[in-house]
mmCIF file of C-alpha atoms in Angstrom:
data_model
loop_
_atom_site.group_PDB
_atom_site.id
_atom_site.type_symbol
_atom_site.label_atom_id
_atom_site.label_comp_id
_atom_site.label_asym_id
_atom_site.label_seq_id
_atom_site.Cartn_x
_atom_site.Cartn_y
_atom_site.Cartn_z
ATOM 1 C CA MET E 1241 132.862 64.783 89.138
ATOM 2 C CA ALA E 1242 134.927 67.866 88.602
ATOM 3 C CA GLU E 1243 134.514 70.447 91.279
ATOM 4 C CA ASP E 1244 135.648 73.329 89.202
ATOM 5 C CA LEU E 1245 135.131 73.117 85.509
ATOM 6 C CA VAL E 1246 137.419 75.196 83.421
ATOM 7 C CA LEU E 1247 135.376 76.786 80.716
ATOM 8 C CA ASP E 1248 136.559 78.044 77.411
ATOM 9 C CA THR E 1249 137.268 81.738 77.151
ATOM 10 C CA ALA E 1250 135.528 81.817 73.826
ATOM 11 C CA ILE E 1251 132.260 81.108 75.574
ATOM 12 C CA ARG E 1252 132.614 84.342 77.473
ATOM 13 C CA ASP E 1253 133.336 86.332 74.384
ATOM 14 C CA TRP E 1254 130.832 84.812 72.064
ATOM 15 C CA VAL E 1255 127.923 83.801 74.235
ATOM 16 C CA LEU E 1256 127.487 85.747 77.415
ATOM 17 C CA ILE E 1257 128.417 89.179 76.230
ATOM 18 C CA PRO E 1258 126.645 89.096 72.856
ATOM 19 C CA LEU E 1259 123.504 87.727 74.436
ATOM 20 C CA SER E 1260 123.365 90.478 77.021
ATOM 21 C CA VAL E 1261 124.164 93.150 74.472
ATOM 22 C CA VAL E 1262 121.506 91.856 72.120
ATOM 23 C CA MET E 1263 118.904 91.831 74.840
ATOM 24 C CA VAL E 1264 119.689 95.367 75.891
ATOM 25 C CA LEU E 1265 119.513 96.547 72.307
ATOM 26 C CA ILE E 1266 116.247 94.760 71.689
ATOM 27 C CA GLY E 1267 114.790 96.338 74.776
ATOM 28 C CA ILE E 1268 115.789 99.792 73.604
ATOM 29 C CA LEU E 1269 114.443 99.066 70.140
ATOM 30 C CA ARG E 1270 111.147 97.877 71.532
ATOM 31 C CA TYR E 1271 110.857 100.996 73.637
ATOM 32 C CA PHE E 1272 111.298 103.282 70.666
ATOM 33 C CA VAL E 1273 109.069 101.243 68.416
ATOM 34 C CA SER E 1274 106.271 101.284 70.957
ATOM 35 C CA LYS E 1275 106.675 105.021 71.274
ATOM 36 C CA LEU E 1276 106.402 105.474 67.536
ATOM 37 C CA MET E 1277 103.499 103.131 67.126
ATOM 38 C CA ARG E 1278 101.392 104.580 69.860
ATOM 39 C CA SER E 1279 98.199 105.922 68.383
ATOM 40 C CA TYR E 1280 96.215 108.450 70.305
ATOM 41 C CA GLN E 1281 92.524 108.001 69.988
ATOM 42 C CA LEU E 1282 90.377 110.994 70.643
ATOM 43 C CA PRO E 1283 88.669 110.247 73.910
ATOM 44 C CA ASP E 1284 84.957 110.340 74.179
ATOM 45 C CA ALA E 1285 83.619 113.578 75.638
ATOM 46 C CA LYS E 1286 81.252 111.836 77.977
ATOM 47 C CA VAL E 1287 83.996 109.625 79.314
ATOM 48 C CA VAL E 1288 86.253 112.574 79.934
ATOM 49 C CA LYS E 1289 83.487 114.362 81.779
ATOM 50 C CA GLU E 1290 82.905 111.401 84.014
ATOM 51 C CA GLY E 1291 86.590 111.091 84.687
ATOM 52 C CA GLN E 1292 86.789 114.719 85.738
ATOM 53 C CA VAL E 1293 83.804 114.323 88.037
ATOM 54 C CA VAL E 1294 85.554 111.412 89.702
ATOM 55 C CA ILE E 1295 88.682 113.504 90.139
ATOM 56 C CA ARG E 1296 86.689 116.333 91.696
ATOM 57 C CA ALA E 1297 85.034 113.961 94.113
ATOM 58 C CA ARG E 1298 88.373 112.510 95.026
ATOM 59 C CA ASN E 1299 89.848 115.939 95.703
ATOM 60 C CA LEU E 1300 86.888 116.756 97.876
ATOM 61 C CA ARG E 1301 87.449 113.595 99.846
ATOM 62 C CA ALA E 1302 91.144 114.257 100.252
ATOM 63 C CA ALA E 1303 90.808 117.852 101.367
ATOM 64 C CA ALA E 1304 87.606 117.541 103.326
ATOM 65 C CA ASN E 1305 89.152 118.663 106.541
ATOM 66 C CA PHE E 1306 90.224 122.027 105.317
ATOM 67 C CA ILE E 1307 86.802 123.452 104.565
ATOM 68 C CA PRO E 1308 84.115 124.158 107.126
ATOM 69 C CA LEU E 1309 81.571 121.500 107.880
ATOM 70 C CA LYS E 1310 78.669 123.210 106.156
ATOM 71 C CA SER E 1311 80.481 123.747 102.897
ATOM 72 C CA PHE E 1312 81.710 120.188 102.922
ATOM 73 C CA ARG E 1313 78.171 118.948 103.407
ATOM 74 C CA ALA E 1314 76.886 121.156 100.636
ATOM 75 C CA ARG E 1315 79.483 119.845 98.219
ATOM 76 C CA ARG E 1316 78.825 116.295 99.229
ATOM 77 C CA THR E 1317 75.098 116.628 98.600
ATOM 78 C CA TYR E 1318 75.861 118.071 95.209
ATOM 79 C CA PHE E 1319 77.708 114.895 94.336
ATOM 80 C CA SER E 1320 75.693 112.185 95.918
ATOM 81 C CA ASN E 1321 72.180 113.512 95.838
ATOM 82 C CA GLU E 1322 69.763 110.828 94.823
ATOM 83 C CA GLU E 1323 67.922 112.678 92.075
ATOM 84 C CA ASN E 1324 70.444 114.783 90.300
ATOM 85 C CA GLY E 1325 73.737 114.173 92.052
ATOM 86 C CA LEU E 1326 76.615 113.818 89.663
ATOM 87 C CA LEU E 1327 77.749 110.482 90.951
ATOM 88 C CA HIS E 1328 74.427 108.777 90.940
ATOM 89 C CA VAL E 1329 74.073 106.468 87.983
ATOM 90 C CA PRO E 1330 70.843 104.629 87.255
ATOM 91 C CA LYS E 1331 71.287 100.877 87.191
ATOM 92 C CA GLY E 1332 70.355 100.385 83.574
ATOM 93 C CA GLN E 1333 73.299 102.234 82.221
ATOM 94 C CA ALA E 1334 75.845 100.203 84.091
ATOM 95 C CA GLN E 1335 75.693 97.181 81.841
ATOM 96 C CA ASN E 1336 75.851 99.068 78.582
ATOM 97 C CA ALA E 1337 79.315 100.421 78.993
ATOM 98 C CA GLN E 1338 80.837 97.035 79.640
ATOM 99 C CA ALA E 1339 79.377 95.533 76.520
ATOM 100 C CA GLN E 1340 80.571 98.510 74.579
ATOM 101 C CA MET E 1341 84.134 98.050 75.713
ATOM 102 C CA PHE E 1342 84.432 94.542 74.449
ATOM 103 C CA SER E 1343 83.025 95.287 71.056
ATOM 104 C CA ASP E 1344 85.093 98.379 70.482
ATOM 105 C CA PRO E 1345 87.412 97.515 67.619
ATOM 106 C CA ASN E 1346 89.946 100.214 68.310
ATOM 107 C CA MET E 1347 90.609 98.984 71.765
ATOM 108 C CA ALA E 1348 90.984 95.394 70.675
ATOM 109 C CA MET E 1349 93.517 96.422 68.057
ATOM 110 C CA ASP E 1350 95.490 98.422 70.572
ATOM 111 C CA MET E 1351 95.644 95.600 73.031
ATOM 112 C CA MET E 1352 96.744 93.243 70.334
ATOM 113 C CA LYS E 1353 99.439 95.624 69.207
ATOM 114 C CA LYS E 1354 100.712 96.032 72.718
ATOM 115 C CA ASN E 1355 100.764 92.301 73.347
ATOM 116 C CA LEU E 1356 102.533 91.622 70.088
ATOM 117 C CA SER E 1357 105.200 94.207 70.713
ATOM 118 C CA MET E 1358 106.018 92.458 73.955
ATOM 119 C CA ILE E 1359 105.765 88.861 72.853
ATOM 120 C CA ILE E 1360 107.412 88.835 69.434
ATOM 121 C CA PRO E 1361 110.903 90.007 70.450
ATOM 122 C CA GLN E 1362 110.901 87.602 73.359
ATOM 123 C CA THR E 1363 109.880 84.667 71.218
ATOM 124 C CA LEU E 1364 112.364 85.473 68.496
ATOM 125 C CA THR E 1365 115.230 85.886 70.920
ATOM 126 C CA PHE E 1366 114.365 82.684 72.699
ATOM 127 C CA ALA E 1367 114.297 80.759 69.448
ATOM 128 C CA TRP E 1368 117.623 82.290 68.442
ATOM 129 C CA VAL E 1369 119.177 81.310 71.749
ATOM 130 C CA ASN E 1370 117.894 77.789 71.493
ATOM 131 C CA PHE E 1371 119.124 77.342 67.984
ATOM 132 C CA PHE E 1372 122.600 78.707 68.325
ATOM 133 C CA PHE E 1373 123.545 78.359 71.919
ATOM 134 C CA SER E 1374 122.397 74.985 73.065
ATOM 135 C CA GLY E 1375 124.288 71.947 74.155
ATOM 136 C CA PHE E 1376 127.054 73.406 76.249
ATOM 137 C CA VAL E 1377 127.698 74.903 79.620
ATOM 138 C CA ALA E 1378 127.442 78.641 79.406
ATOM 139 C CA ALA E 1379 127.896 80.083 82.877
ATOM 140 C CA LYS E 1380 128.243 79.262 86.519
ATOM 141 C CA ILE E 1381 125.838 80.819 88.907
ATOM 142 C CA PRO E 1382 127.540 81.742 92.157
ATOM 143 C CA PHE E 1383 125.036 80.190 94.495
ATOM 144 C CA PRO E 1384 124.048 76.580 94.832
ATOM 145 C CA LEU E 1385 120.612 75.299 93.987
ATOM 146 C CA THR E 1386 118.927 72.004 94.677
ATOM 147 C CA GLN E 1387 118.783 69.090 92.286
ATOM 148 C CA ARG E 1388 115.250 69.859 91.314
ATOM 149 C CA PHE E 1389 116.319 72.883 89.328
ATOM 150 C CA ARG E 1390 118.609 70.756 87.200
ATOM 151 C CA SER E 1391 116.111 70.010 84.499
ATOM 152 C CA MET E 1392 115.146 73.657 84.285
ATOM 153 C CA LEU E 1393 118.589 75.143 84.157
ATOM 154 C CA GLN E 1394 120.633 72.566 82.345
ATOM 155 C CA ASN E 1395 118.456 71.355 79.594
ATOM 156 C CA GLY E 1396 121.092 71.309 76.895
ATOM 157 C CA ILE E 1397 123.581 69.411 78.964
ATOM 158 C CA ASP E 1398 122.999 65.707 79.183
ATOM 159 C CA LEU E 1399 125.474 64.839 81.912
ATOM 160 C CA SER E 1400 123.767 64.326 85.206
ATOM 161 C CA THR E 1401 126.898 64.569 87.293
ATOM 162 C CA VAL E 1402 127.659 68.128 86.484
ATOM 163 C CA ASP E 1403 127.063 70.507 89.356
ATOM 164 C CA VAL E 1404 123.770 72.368 89.152
ATOM 165 C CA SER E 1405 125.601 75.625 89.307
ATOM 166 C CA TYR E 1406 126.749 75.190 85.738
ATOM 167 C CA VAL E 1407 123.883 76.313 83.620
ATOM 168 C CA SER E 1408 123.070 76.388 79.972
ATOM 169 C CA SER E 1409 122.563 79.513 77.938
ATOM 170 C CA ARG E 1410 118.808 79.247 78.124
ATOM 171 C CA SER E 1411 118.914 80.015 81.801
ATOM 172 C CA TRP E 1412 121.329 82.869 81.082
ATOM 173 C CA TYR E 1413 118.667 84.215 78.750
ATOM 174 C CA PHE E 1414 116.029 84.086 81.465
ATOM 175 C CA LEU E 1415 118.333 85.626 83.988
ATOM 176 C CA ASN E 1416 118.961 88.465 81.586
ATOM 177 C CA LEU E 1417 115.275 88.836 80.885
ATOM 178 C CA PHE E 1418 114.440 89.526 84.497
ATOM 179 C CA GLY E 1419 117.575 91.277 85.530
ATOM 180 C CA LEU E 1420 117.695 93.813 82.756
ATOM 181 C CA ARG E 1421 114.369 95.335 83.719
ATOM 182 C CA GLY E 1422 116.108 97.325 86.401
ATOM 183 C CA LEU E 1423 118.728 98.485 83.940
ATOM 184 C CA PHE E 1424 116.068 99.566 81.467
ATOM 185 C CA SER E 1425 114.296 101.618 84.071
ATOM 186 C CA LEU E 1426 117.545 103.485 84.639
ATOM 187 C CA ILE E 1427 118.535 104.162 81.064
ATOM 188 C CA LEU E 1428 115.171 104.638 79.463
ATOM 189 C CA GLY E 1429 113.730 107.128 81.932
ATOM 190 C CA GLU E 1430 110.549 105.361 82.765
ATOM 191 C CA GLU E 1431 110.350 101.615 82.555
ATOM 192 C CA ASN E 1432 108.890 99.827 79.551
ATOM 193 C CA ALA E 1433 106.348 97.984 81.596
ATOM 194 C CA THR E 1434 104.901 101.111 83.128
ATOM 195 C CA ASP E 1435 104.250 102.550 79.702
ATOM 196 C CA ASP E 1436 102.207 99.501 78.887
ATOM 197 C CA THR E 1437 100.287 99.572 82.102
ATOM 198 C CA GLN E 1438 99.527 103.236 81.595
ATOM 199 C CA ARG E 1439 98.093 102.450 78.209
ATOM 200 C CA MET E 1440 96.073 99.658 79.709
ATOM 201 C CA MET E 1441 94.643 102.039 82.290
ATOM 202 C CA GLN E 1442 93.823 104.496 79.581
ATOM 203 C CA MET E 1443 92.027 101.836 77.636
ATOM 204 C CA SER E 1444 90.081 100.463 80.555
ATOM 205 C CA GLY E 1445 88.891 103.981 81.244
ATOM 206 C CA PHE E 1446 86.734 103.811 78.139
ATOM 207 C CA GLY E 1447 84.819 100.810 79.307
ATOM 208 C CA PHE E 1448 83.223 99.800 82.529
ATOM 209 C CA ASP E 1449 85.509 101.931 84.629
ATOM 210 C CA PRO E 1450 83.406 105.119 84.767
ATOM 211 C CA THR E 1451 80.210 103.620 86.060
ATOM 212 C CA ARG E 1452 81.870 101.384 88.577
ATOM 213 C CA SER E 1453 84.185 104.091 89.833
ATOM 214 C CA LEU E 1454 81.317 106.549 90.075
ATOM 215 C CA SER E 1455 79.431 104.408 92.527
ATOM 216 C CA ALA E 1456 82.647 103.589 94.340
ATOM 217 C CA GLU E 1457 83.410 107.289 94.706
ATOM 218 C CA LYS E 1458 79.893 107.942 95.905
ATOM 219 C CA ASP E 1459 80.222 105.283 98.571
ATOM 220 C CA SER E 1460 83.563 106.473 99.793
ATOM 221 C CA LEU E 1461 82.337 110.057 99.853
ATOM 222 C CA ASP E 1462 79.445 109.007 102.010
ATOM 223 C CA ILE E 1463 81.793 107.361 104.435
ATOM 224 C CA VAL E 1464 83.997 110.388 105.047
ATOM 225 C CA GLN E 1465 83.828 111.863 108.520
ATOM 226 C CA HIS E 1466 84.534 115.512 108.625
ATOM 227 C CA GLU E 1467 87.154 116.634 111.126
ATOM 228 C CA TRP E 1468 87.941 120.265 111.173
ATOM 229 C CA ALA E 1469 91.710 120.397 110.979
ATOM 230 C CA LEU E 1470 92.280 124.110 111.254
ATOM 231 C CA PRO E 1471 90.809 125.137 114.559
ATOM 232 C CA LYS E 1472 93.397 127.643 115.565
ATOM 233 C CA PHE E 1473 94.148 129.004 112.167
ATOM 234 C CA GLU E 1474 93.485 132.601 113.040
ATOM 235 C CA GLN E 1475 96.015 132.456 115.842
ATOM 236 C CA ARG E 1476 98.537 130.849 113.563
ATOM 237 C CA ALA E 1477 98.013 133.475 110.875
ATOM 238 C CA GLU E 1478 98.386 136.175 113.504
ATOM 239 C CA ALA E 1479 101.659 134.655 114.724
ATOM 240 C CA VAL E 1480 103.071 134.469 111.210
ATOM 241 C CA LEU E 1481 102.112 138.022 110.422
ATOM 242 C CA ARG E 1482 103.595 139.303 113.651
ATOM 243 C CA ARG E 1483 106.838 137.603 112.817
ATOM 244 C CA LEU E 1484 106.869 139.213 109.423
ATOM 245 C CA VAL E 1485 106.164 142.652 110.808
ATOM 246 C CA ARG E 1486 108.947 142.483 113.374
ATOM 247 C CA MET Z 730 87.973 117.868 121.677
ATOM 248 C CA ALA Z 731 90.737 119.499 123.641
ATOM 249 C CA GLY Z 732 93.037 116.615 122.861
ATOM 250 C CA HIS Z 733 92.340 116.957 119.189
ATOM 251 C CA GLU Z 734 93.072 120.645 119.231
ATOM 252 C CA ASP Z 735 96.304 120.136 121.084
ATOM 253 C CA SER Z 736 97.527 117.492 118.727
ATOM 254 C CA GLY Z 737 96.551 119.655 115.785
ATOM 255 C CA ALA Z 738 98.568 122.573 117.103
ATOM 256 C CA SER Z 739 101.669 120.551 117.866
ATOM 257 C CA LYS Z 740 101.641 118.934 114.433
ATOM 258 C CA LYS Z 741 101.757 122.308 112.813
ATOM 259 C CA LYS Z 742 104.708 123.376 114.855
ATOM 260 C CA THR Z 743 106.897 120.505 113.743
ATOM 261 C CA ALA Z 744 106.062 120.862 110.095
ATOM 262 C CA ASP Z 745 107.833 123.332 107.918
ATOM 263 C CA SER Z 746 106.069 125.705 105.639
ATOM 264 C CA SER Z 747 106.279 123.630 102.497
ATOM 265 C CA ASN Z 748 103.994 120.834 103.625
ATOM 266 C CA ASP Z 749 101.844 120.464 106.701
ATOM 267 C CA LEU Z 750 102.046 117.127 108.376
ATOM 268 C CA PRO Z 751 98.495 115.995 107.573
ATOM 269 C CA THR Z 752 98.869 116.810 103.899
ATOM 270 C CA PHE Z 753 101.463 115.793 101.391
ATOM 271 C CA ASN Z 754 102.279 117.168 98.037
ATOM 272 C CA ALA Z 755 101.605 114.102 95.985
ATOM 273 C CA GLU Z 756 103.889 115.063 93.146
ATOM 274 C CA ASN Z 757 106.864 115.609 95.421
ATOM 275 C CA LEU Z 758 106.205 112.389 97.244
ATOM 276 C CA GLN Z 759 106.111 110.497 94.000
ATOM 277 C CA ASN Z 760 109.318 112.137 92.903
ATOM 278 C CA ASN Z 761 110.991 111.083 96.127
ATOM 279 C CA MET Z 762 109.799 107.517 95.689
ATOM 280 C CA LYS Z 763 111.233 107.471 92.209
ATOM 281 C CA ILE Z 764 114.542 108.658 93.544
ATOM 282 C CA ILE Z 765 114.571 105.836 96.070
ATOM 283 C CA TYR Z 766 113.820 103.349 93.328
ATOM 284 C CA TYR Z 767 116.569 104.609 91.059
ATOM 285 C CA SER Z 768 119.110 104.664 93.859
ATOM 286 C CA ARG Z 769 118.322 101.122 94.889
ATOM 287 C CA THR Z 770 118.426 99.795 91.351
ATOM 288 C CA PHE Z 771 121.702 101.486 90.602
ATOM 289 C CA LEU Z 772 123.328 100.330 93.806
ATOM 290 C CA SER Z 773 122.097 96.788 93.362
ATOM 291 C CA ILE Z 774 123.754 96.668 89.938
ATOM 292 C CA ILE Z 775 127.011 98.088 91.270
ATOM 293 C CA GLY Z 776 126.815 95.778 94.279
ATOM 294 C CA GLY Z 777 126.336 92.820 91.984
ATOM 295 C CA VAL Z 778 129.460 93.648 90.060
ATOM 296 C CA ILE Z 779 131.434 94.114 93.262
ATOM 297 C CA ALA Z 780 130.208 90.827 94.699
ATOM 298 C CA GLY Z 781 131.168 89.031 91.529
ATOM 299 C CA ILE Z 782 134.621 90.511 91.432
ATOM 300 C CA LEU Z 783 135.259 89.707 95.055
ATOM 301 C CA GLY Z 784 134.193 86.141 94.461
ATOM 302 C CA TYR Z 785 131.381 85.796 96.935
ATOM 303 C CA THR Z 786 129.418 82.643 96.554
ATOM 304 C CA GLY Z 787 126.221 81.333 98.023
ATOM 305 C CA LEU Z 788 124.959 82.826 101.213
ATOM 306 C CA THR Z 789 127.699 85.421 101.444
ATOM 307 C CA GLY Z 790 126.441 86.970 98.275
ATOM 308 C CA PHE Z 791 122.916 87.349 99.566
ATOM 309 C CA VAL Z 792 124.141 88.763 102.831
ATOM 310 C CA PHE Z 793 126.112 91.268 100.816
ATOM 311 C CA TYR Z 794 122.949 92.215 98.962
ATOM 312 C CA PHE Z 795 121.161 92.996 102.188
ATOM 313 C CA LEU Z 796 124.170 94.950 103.319
ATOM 314 C CA ILE Z 797 124.015 97.046 100.175
ATOM 315 C CA MET Z 798 120.321 97.688 100.708
ATOM 316 C CA ALA Z 799 120.975 98.736 104.299
ATOM 317 C CA ILE Z 800 123.682 101.125 103.133
ATOM 318 C CA THR Z 801 121.225 102.542 100.610
ATOM 319 C CA SER Z 802 118.667 103.160 103.307
ATOM 320 C CA LEU Z 803 121.255 104.798 105.484
ATOM 321 C CA GLY Z 804 122.475 106.992 102.677
ATOM 322 C CA LEU Z 805 118.964 108.092 101.785
ATOM 323 C CA ALA Z 806 118.161 108.831 105.391
ATOM 324 C CA ALA Z 807 121.307 110.894 105.712
ATOM 325 C CA LYS Z 808 120.444 112.785 102.559
ATOM 326 C CA ALA Z 809 117.051 113.593 104.022
ATOM 327 C CA LYS Z 810 118.920 114.916 107.064
ATOM 328 C CA PHE Z 811 117.112 112.316 109.170
ATOM 329 C CA SER Z 812 113.917 114.363 109.209
ATOM 330 C CA ILE Z 813 112.009 111.660 107.408
ATOM 331 C CA HIS Z 814 108.588 113.087 108.001
ATOM 332 C CA SER Z 815 109.103 116.149 105.929
ATOM 333 C CA TYR Z 816 110.025 114.111 102.901
ATOM 334 C CA PHE Z 817 108.097 110.864 103.190
ATOM 335 C CA ASP Z 818 105.008 109.776 104.944
ATOM 336 C CA CYS Z 819 106.453 106.989 106.987
ATOM 337 C CA TRP Z 820 109.716 105.219 107.767
ATOM 338 C CA ASN Z 821 108.686 102.047 106.038
ATOM 339 C CA ARG Z 822 108.717 103.657 102.667
ATOM 340 C CA LEU Z 823 112.296 104.679 102.994
ATOM 341 C CA LEU Z 824 113.557 101.437 104.459
ATOM 342 C CA LEU Z 825 111.589 98.745 102.747
ATOM 343 C CA ASP Z 826 110.379 100.035 99.449
ATOM 344 C CA GLY Z 827 112.018 98.360 96.510
ATOM 345 C CA PHE Z 828 113.999 96.100 98.766
ATOM 346 C CA LEU Z 829 113.526 92.996 96.729
ATOM 347 C CA GLY Z 830 113.118 94.725 93.424
ATOM 348 C CA GLY Z 831 116.819 94.995 92.888
ATOM 349 C CA LEU Z 832 117.484 91.378 93.744
ATOM 350 C CA LEU Z 833 117.180 90.074 90.222
ATOM 351 C CA SER Z 834 119.417 92.731 88.758
ATOM 352 C CA TYR Z 835 121.901 92.058 91.534
ATOM 353 C CA VAL Z 836 121.961 88.345 90.773
ATOM 354 C CA LEU Z 837 122.385 88.981 87.077
ATOM 355 C CA PHE Z 838 125.365 91.256 87.449
ATOM 356 C CA TRP Z 839 126.811 89.133 90.204
ATOM 357 C CA THR Z 840 126.731 86.075 87.940
ATOM 358 C CA PHE Z 841 128.130 88.065 85.086
ATOM 359 C CA ALA Z 842 131.068 89.527 86.987
ATOM 360 C CA TYR Z 843 131.782 86.280 88.796
ATOM 361 C CA ASP Z 844 131.959 84.358 85.575
ATOM 362 C CA ILE Z 845 134.061 86.860 83.752
ATOM 363 C CA VAL Z 846 136.572 87.175 86.533
ATOM 364 C CA HIS Z 847 136.758 83.721 88.020
ATOM 365 C CA ILE Z 848 135.875 81.244 85.377
ATOM 366 C CA PHE Z 849 137.593 82.917 82.550
#
């Protein structure tokens, strides 16, 4: 078995480089297409209100130590009071929102669009690679792998004595698929995947998120222990002002 | 109670005026984390190309990757003038965040450069 296969230069020119270039271009294309196709639905007023209440409660929790104990307690009662506290949701309403999310046609369409825009280019490129670039050794990966990876990496090559380091173009495609994510995050500003996850978060906010997060916020607000973090603030202010006056 | 007051006072002395030690400006922190991420990704790509050109194979290549990541951490720490606590909330973020994220990009560009140079 040959230790060092000599591979045709034409493979470099016509397989590796075009495949990488095509994948980069498809990634850029997908980014722009998803930007163009993004449709902004007008958010529901009630949902926005609930979201803002959650944000207020979270701010209160984060900055609890900078306000005196009494004012913190007053604010906390305002939020988590049993009768008319903002975060208290009666049990009956909790189920409704979840059912509503699944039957909302807009959201289903958006999720489908997002999934399609990810899956279709990948499928097409994979089929293209399989059709044109199968049956020969495409690249050599610089590190050795065990024999078990042979079937995964070398599926076009039917010689079992070839070193596992020599892989077919399908595995070059997969390597590109995972490795170019880092490159995309550099050249496209923010990564493709984070755009999609942001949209997913936006969509899930319409559904069961408000009611569940409201009770979660209420619980975590109840847990907070107040520790007054500015005990000597007057002295500190005095020191700063003296320094300024001097 | 006295211990808490003392620790509160000493924390304020070591912090500069832009952010007190107990609180962090979330936007700035996020910006700093993004900078770490971009630096690591970029250096892992460059490191991959270098490793491929130099012809590292197998374990040497992975050792080189960890070396590149260590150099990144060192460079970022030097840029922050070694006063980590006024830019990040803990050491671990600077040293370990995104450590393995660049591995795949590194391997891709390592394979690419190695093939182009050595198996041409």
